[in-house]
Tab-separated table of C-alpha atoms in Angstrom:
chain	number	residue	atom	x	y	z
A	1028	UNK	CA	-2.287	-5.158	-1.534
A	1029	UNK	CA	-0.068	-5.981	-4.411
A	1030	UNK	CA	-0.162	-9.075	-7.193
A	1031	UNK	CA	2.240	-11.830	-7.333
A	1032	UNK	CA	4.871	-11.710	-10.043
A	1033	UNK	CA	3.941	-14.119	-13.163
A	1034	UNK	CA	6.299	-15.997	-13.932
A	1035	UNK	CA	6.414	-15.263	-17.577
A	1036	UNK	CA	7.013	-12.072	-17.168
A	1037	UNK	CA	9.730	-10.462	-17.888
A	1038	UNK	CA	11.060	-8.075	-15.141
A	1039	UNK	CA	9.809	-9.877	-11.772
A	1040	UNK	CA	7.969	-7.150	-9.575
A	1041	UNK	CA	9.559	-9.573	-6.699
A	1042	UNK	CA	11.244	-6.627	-4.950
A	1043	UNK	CA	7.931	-4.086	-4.784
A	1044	UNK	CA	6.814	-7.026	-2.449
A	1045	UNK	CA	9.825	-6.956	-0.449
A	1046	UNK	CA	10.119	-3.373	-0.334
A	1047	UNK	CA	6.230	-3.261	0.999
A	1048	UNK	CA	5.944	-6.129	3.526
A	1049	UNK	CA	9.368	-5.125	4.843
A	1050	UNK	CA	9.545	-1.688	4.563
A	1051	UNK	CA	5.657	-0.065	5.119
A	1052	UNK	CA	5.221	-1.642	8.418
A	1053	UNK	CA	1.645	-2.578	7.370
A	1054	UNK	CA	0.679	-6.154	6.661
A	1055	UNK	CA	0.922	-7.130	3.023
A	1056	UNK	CA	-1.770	-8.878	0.639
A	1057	UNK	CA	-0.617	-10.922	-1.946
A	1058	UNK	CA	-2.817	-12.188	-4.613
A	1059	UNK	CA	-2.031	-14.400	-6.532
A	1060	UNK	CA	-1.585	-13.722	-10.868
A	1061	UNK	CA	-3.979	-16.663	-11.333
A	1062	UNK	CA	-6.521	-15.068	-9.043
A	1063	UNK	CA	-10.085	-14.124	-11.120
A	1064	UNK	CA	-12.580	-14.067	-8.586
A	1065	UNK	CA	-13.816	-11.979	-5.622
A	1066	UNK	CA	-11.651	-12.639	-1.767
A	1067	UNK	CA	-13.107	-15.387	-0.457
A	1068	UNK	CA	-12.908	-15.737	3.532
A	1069	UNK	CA	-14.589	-19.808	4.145
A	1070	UNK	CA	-11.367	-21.499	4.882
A	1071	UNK	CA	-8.577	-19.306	6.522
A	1072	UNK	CA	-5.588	-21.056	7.080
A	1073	UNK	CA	-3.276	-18.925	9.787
A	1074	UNK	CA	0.447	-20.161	9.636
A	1075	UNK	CA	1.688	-20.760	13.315
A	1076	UNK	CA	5.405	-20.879	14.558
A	1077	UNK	CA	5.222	-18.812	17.944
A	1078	UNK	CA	7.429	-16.015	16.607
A	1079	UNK	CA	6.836	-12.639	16.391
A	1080	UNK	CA	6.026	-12.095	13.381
A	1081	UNK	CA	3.420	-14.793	13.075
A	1082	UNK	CA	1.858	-13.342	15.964
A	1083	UNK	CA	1.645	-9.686	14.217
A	1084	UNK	CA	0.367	-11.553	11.276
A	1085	UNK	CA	-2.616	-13.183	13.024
A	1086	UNK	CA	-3.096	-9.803	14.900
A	1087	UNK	CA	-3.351	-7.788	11.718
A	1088	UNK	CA	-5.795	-10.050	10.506
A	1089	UNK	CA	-8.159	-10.399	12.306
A	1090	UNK	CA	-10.574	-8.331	10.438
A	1091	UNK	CA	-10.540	-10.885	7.691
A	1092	UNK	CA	-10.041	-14.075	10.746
A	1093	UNK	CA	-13.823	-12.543	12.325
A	1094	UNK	CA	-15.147	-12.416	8.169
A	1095	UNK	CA	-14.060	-16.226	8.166
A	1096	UNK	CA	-16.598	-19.295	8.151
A	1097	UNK	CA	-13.649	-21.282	9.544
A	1098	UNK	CA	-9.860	-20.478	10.636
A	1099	UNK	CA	-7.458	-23.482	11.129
A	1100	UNK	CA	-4.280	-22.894	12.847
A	1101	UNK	CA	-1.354	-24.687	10.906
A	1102	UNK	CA	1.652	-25.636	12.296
A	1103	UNK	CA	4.362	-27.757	9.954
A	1104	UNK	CA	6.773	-29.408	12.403
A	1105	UNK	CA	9.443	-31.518	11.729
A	1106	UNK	CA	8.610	-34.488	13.482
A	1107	UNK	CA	6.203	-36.077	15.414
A	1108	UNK	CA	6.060	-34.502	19.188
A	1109	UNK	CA	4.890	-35.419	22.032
A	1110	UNK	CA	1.113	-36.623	21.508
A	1111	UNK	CA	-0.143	-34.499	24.531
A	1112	UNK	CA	1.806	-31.731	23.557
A	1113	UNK	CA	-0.194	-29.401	20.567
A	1114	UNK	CA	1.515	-25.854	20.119
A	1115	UNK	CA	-0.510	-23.594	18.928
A	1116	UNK	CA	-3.449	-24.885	21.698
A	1117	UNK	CA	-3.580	-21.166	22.990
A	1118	UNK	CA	-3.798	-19.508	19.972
A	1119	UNK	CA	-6.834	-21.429	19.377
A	1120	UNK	CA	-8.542	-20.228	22.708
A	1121	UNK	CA	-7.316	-17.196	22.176
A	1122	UNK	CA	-9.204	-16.911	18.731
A	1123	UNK	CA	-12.324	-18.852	19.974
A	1124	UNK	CA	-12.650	-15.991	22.411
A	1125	UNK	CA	-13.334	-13.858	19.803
A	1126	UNK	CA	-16.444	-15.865	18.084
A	1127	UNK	CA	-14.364	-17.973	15.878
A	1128	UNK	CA	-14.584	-21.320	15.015
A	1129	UNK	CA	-10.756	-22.456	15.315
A	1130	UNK	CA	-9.117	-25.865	14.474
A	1131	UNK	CA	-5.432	-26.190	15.387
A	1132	UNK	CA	-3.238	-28.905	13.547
A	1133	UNK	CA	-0.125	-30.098	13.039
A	1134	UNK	CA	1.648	-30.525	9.673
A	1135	UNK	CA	4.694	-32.998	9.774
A	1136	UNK	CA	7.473	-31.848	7.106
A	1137	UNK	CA	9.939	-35.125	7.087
A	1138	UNK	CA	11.505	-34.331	4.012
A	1139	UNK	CA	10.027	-31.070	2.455
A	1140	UNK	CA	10.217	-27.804	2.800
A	1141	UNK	CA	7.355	-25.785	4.861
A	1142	UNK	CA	6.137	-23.798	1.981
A	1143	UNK	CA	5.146	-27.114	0.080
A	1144	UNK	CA	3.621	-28.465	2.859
A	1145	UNK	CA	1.814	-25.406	3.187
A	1146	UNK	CA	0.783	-25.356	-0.147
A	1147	UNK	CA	-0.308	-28.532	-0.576
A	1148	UNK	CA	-2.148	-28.672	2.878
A	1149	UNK	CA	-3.775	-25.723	1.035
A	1150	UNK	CA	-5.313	-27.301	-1.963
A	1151	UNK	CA	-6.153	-30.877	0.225
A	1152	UNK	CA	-8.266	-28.574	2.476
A	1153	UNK	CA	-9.399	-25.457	-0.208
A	1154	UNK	CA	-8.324	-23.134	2.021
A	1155	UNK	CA	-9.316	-19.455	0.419
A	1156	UNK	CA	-6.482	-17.550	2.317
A	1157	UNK	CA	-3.279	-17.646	4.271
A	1158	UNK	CA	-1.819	-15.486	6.865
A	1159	UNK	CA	1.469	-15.966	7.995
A	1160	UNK	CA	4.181	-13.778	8.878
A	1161	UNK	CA	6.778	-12.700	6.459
A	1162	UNK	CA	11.115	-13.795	7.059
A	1163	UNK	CA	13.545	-11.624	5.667
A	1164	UNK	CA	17.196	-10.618	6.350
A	1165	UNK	CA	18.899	-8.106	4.772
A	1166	UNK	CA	22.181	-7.951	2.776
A	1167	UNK	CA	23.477	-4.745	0.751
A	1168	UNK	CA	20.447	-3.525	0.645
A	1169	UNK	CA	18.586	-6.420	-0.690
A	1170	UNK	CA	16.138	-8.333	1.239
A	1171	UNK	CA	16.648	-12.167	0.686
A	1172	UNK	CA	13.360	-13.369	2.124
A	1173	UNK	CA	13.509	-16.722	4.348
A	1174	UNK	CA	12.888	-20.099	2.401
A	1175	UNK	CA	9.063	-20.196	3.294
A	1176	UNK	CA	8.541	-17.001	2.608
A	1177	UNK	CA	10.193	-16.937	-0.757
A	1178	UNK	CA	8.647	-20.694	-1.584
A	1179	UNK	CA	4.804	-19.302	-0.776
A	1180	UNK	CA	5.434	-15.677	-2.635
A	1181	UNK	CA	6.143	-17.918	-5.824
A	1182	UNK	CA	3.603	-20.886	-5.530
A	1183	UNK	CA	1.145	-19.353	-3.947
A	1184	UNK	CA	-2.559	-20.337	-5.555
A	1185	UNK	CA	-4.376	-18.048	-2.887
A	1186	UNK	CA	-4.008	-14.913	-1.444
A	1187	UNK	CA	-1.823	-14.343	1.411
A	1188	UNK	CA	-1.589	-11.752	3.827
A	1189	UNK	CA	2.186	-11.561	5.401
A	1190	UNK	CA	3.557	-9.090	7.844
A	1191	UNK	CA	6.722	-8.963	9.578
């Protein structure tokens, strides 16, 4: 578990979160600087691309998923689809198996980036918490995270667990 960097701060503590979600090979927490209250588990949104590491995020949280009043399963495409066509479908089954009450939906992002509409989906629905997993790639040893990753880390108004 580790805090999110303020941005008034001086020296930004944005490479302890690297260094943890990348390099512990444990899920990572992040709270955000604003935070004051208790974790609250009513609305968990779980981030949903069909990669790998959004599939070890879900699975690492699913002691906080089974705490949760509701999980919805977000994905942010960047167009329409197909109308019969709903990725994500078999995650939802997968969690309703385990005594959760799942909604999976879709998130168009025309002309912004996923983190905003992630965000914002966020605050429209008062989601308490995130899961998602966490992009990186790295470059003399520094870890540039991937835009969504890097967009949520700094706008974030929830906590967020991330793994990779």
């Amino acid at each position: 578990m580790v805090g999110q960097t303020d941005p008034e701060q001086a020296l930004p503590d944005d490479l302890l979160i690297e260094a943890a979600l990348f390099e512990s090979g444990r899920p990572v927490v992040v709270v955000p600087y604003i935070q004051t209250e208790g974790l609250k588990l009513d609305h968990v949104l779980a981030c949903w691309d069909g990669s790998r590491n959004a599939a070890r995020a879900i699975a690492d949280s699913m002691p906080f998923l089974t705490r949760g009043k509701k999980v919805e399963i977000v994905m942010v495409a960047s167009g329409d689809g197909k109308a019969d066509e709903l990725p994500g479908a078999d995650l939802g089954e997968h969690l309703a198996r385990h005594d959760l009450t799942v909604e999976v939906k879709r998130l168009v992002a025309a002309d912004v980036d996923v983190s905003n509409v992630i965000l914002s989906y966020a605050a429209d629905c008062a989601a308490d918490f995130i899961v998602m997993g966490g992009y990186g790639h790295s470059r003399l040893r520094e870890f540039i995270l991937g835009g969504a990753t890097r967009g949520i880390l700094q706008s974030m108004t929830v906590p967020v667990l991330m793994a990779h």
